[in-house]
Amino acid sequence: MPPPLCPHCGARIPARARCCPACGSDEQTGWSEETNTGGLDLPDEEFNYEEFVQEEFGGGRVRPKGIHWFWWLTALILAILLLAMFLR
Ligand SMILES: [Zn+2]
C-alpha cells in the first residue's frame, strides 16, 4: 500500500497505485527522491522511466547522434563547393 500522500512531491496517491502519478516515486525506491535523480532500474511496467526522463530533461539527447554530424558534413561539403565555384 502506498502512503496517501507522496512524501517526495506531496501529490495524492490513489490507494491501488504502484507509484506516484506525479513524480514516479514507488515503494521499491522507498518513496524517495532517488527516483528523480536516475540510475535506478525500475521493474514497474506502469511507470515509463524513459518517458519521464525525456519530459524532465527536455528530450534533447534522445536524437541519434549519427544523423547530426552527417548533415553537418554534407552542409560543409556544399559550402566548399559553392566557394570553389565563386573563386574560379
Ligand atoms: Zn510524488
Coordinates of C-alpha atoms and ligand atoms in Angstrom, one line a residue:
M1 CA 0.0 0.0 0.0
P2 CA 1.3 3.4 -0.9
P3 CA 1.1 6.3 1.5
P4 CA -1.9 8.6 1.0
L5 CA 0.4 11.4 0.1
C6 CA 3.7 11.2 -1.8
P7 CA 6.5 12.0 0.6
H8 CA 8.5 13.3 -2.2
C9 CA 6.2 15.7 -4.1
G10 CA 3.1 15.7 -1.9
A11 CA 0.8 14.5 -4.6
R12 CA -2.3 12.5 -3.6
I13 CA -1.7 8.8 -4.5
P14 CA -4.6 6.5 -5.4
A15 CA -5.0 3.6 -3.0
R16 CA -4.0 1.0 -5.5
A17 CA -1.4 2.9 -7.3
R18 CA 2.1 1.3 -7.5
C19 CA 3.9 4.6 -7.9
C20 CA 3.3 8.3 -7.5
P21 CA 1.4 9.6 -10.6
A22 CA 3.1 12.9 -10.3
C23 CA 6.8 12.2 -9.7
G24 CA 7.1 8.4 -10.2
S25 CA 8.3 7.5 -6.7
D26 CA 7.2 4.0 -5.7
E27 CA 7.6 1.5 -2.9
Q28 CA 10.6 -0.1 -4.5
T29 CA 12.5 3.2 -4.3
G30 CA 11.2 3.8 -0.8
W31 CA 9.1 6.7 -2.0
S32 CA 12.3 8.6 -2.1
E33 CA 13.9 11.3 -4.1
E34 CA 16.2 8.8 -5.8
T35 CA 13.6 8.2 -8.5
N36 CA 14.1 11.7 -9.7
T37 CA 17.9 11.6 -9.9
G38 CA 18.0 8.5 -12.1
G39 CA 20.3 5.5 -12.1
L40 CA 17.6 3.1 -10.8
D41 CA 16.2 0.2 -12.7
L42 CA 12.5 0.3 -12.2
P43 CA 10.8 -3.0 -12.9
D44 CA 7.5 -1.3 -12.7
E45 CA 5.6 -1.6 -16.1
E46 CA 3.2 1.1 -15.2
F47 CA 5.9 3.7 -15.0
N48 CA 7.7 4.6 -18.1
Y49 CA 11.0 5.8 -16.9
E50 CA 12.4 6.8 -20.3
E51 CA 9.4 8.9 -21.0
F52 CA 9.8 10.5 -17.6
V53 CA 13.4 11.4 -18.2
Q54 CA 12.6 12.7 -21.6
E55 CA 10.0 15.0 -20.2
E56 CA 12.1 16.0 -17.3
F57 CA 15.3 16.9 -19.3
G58 CA 13.7 18.2 -22.4
G59 CA 14.4 15.2 -24.6
G60 CA 17.1 16.9 -26.5
R61 CA 19.6 14.0 -26.2
V62 CA 17.2 11.3 -27.4
R63 CA 18.0 12.1 -31.1
P64 CA 20.5 9.7 -32.6
K65 CA 23.9 11.3 -33.0
G66 CA 24.9 9.8 -36.3
I67 CA 22.4 11.8 -38.4
H68 CA 23.7 15.1 -36.8
W69 CA 27.3 15.0 -37.9
F70 CA 26.4 13.6 -41.3
W71 CA 24.3 16.6 -42.2
W72 CA 26.9 18.9 -40.9
L73 CA 29.4 17.2 -43.2
T74 CA 27.0 17.5 -46.1
A75 CA 26.5 21.2 -45.5
L76 CA 30.2 21.7 -45.2
I77 CA 30.9 20.0 -48.5
L78 CA 28.2 22.0 -50.2
A79 CA 29.6 25.2 -48.8
I80 CA 33.1 24.3 -50.0
L81 CA 31.8 23.5 -53.5
L82 CA 30.0 26.8 -53.7
L83 CA 33.1 28.7 -52.5
A84 CA 35.2 26.8 -55.2
M85 CA 32.7 27.9 -57.9
F86 CA 32.9 31.5 -56.8
L87 CA 36.7 31.6 -56.6
R88 CA 37.2 30.1 -60.1
Ligands
ZN1 ZN 5.4 12.1 -5.9

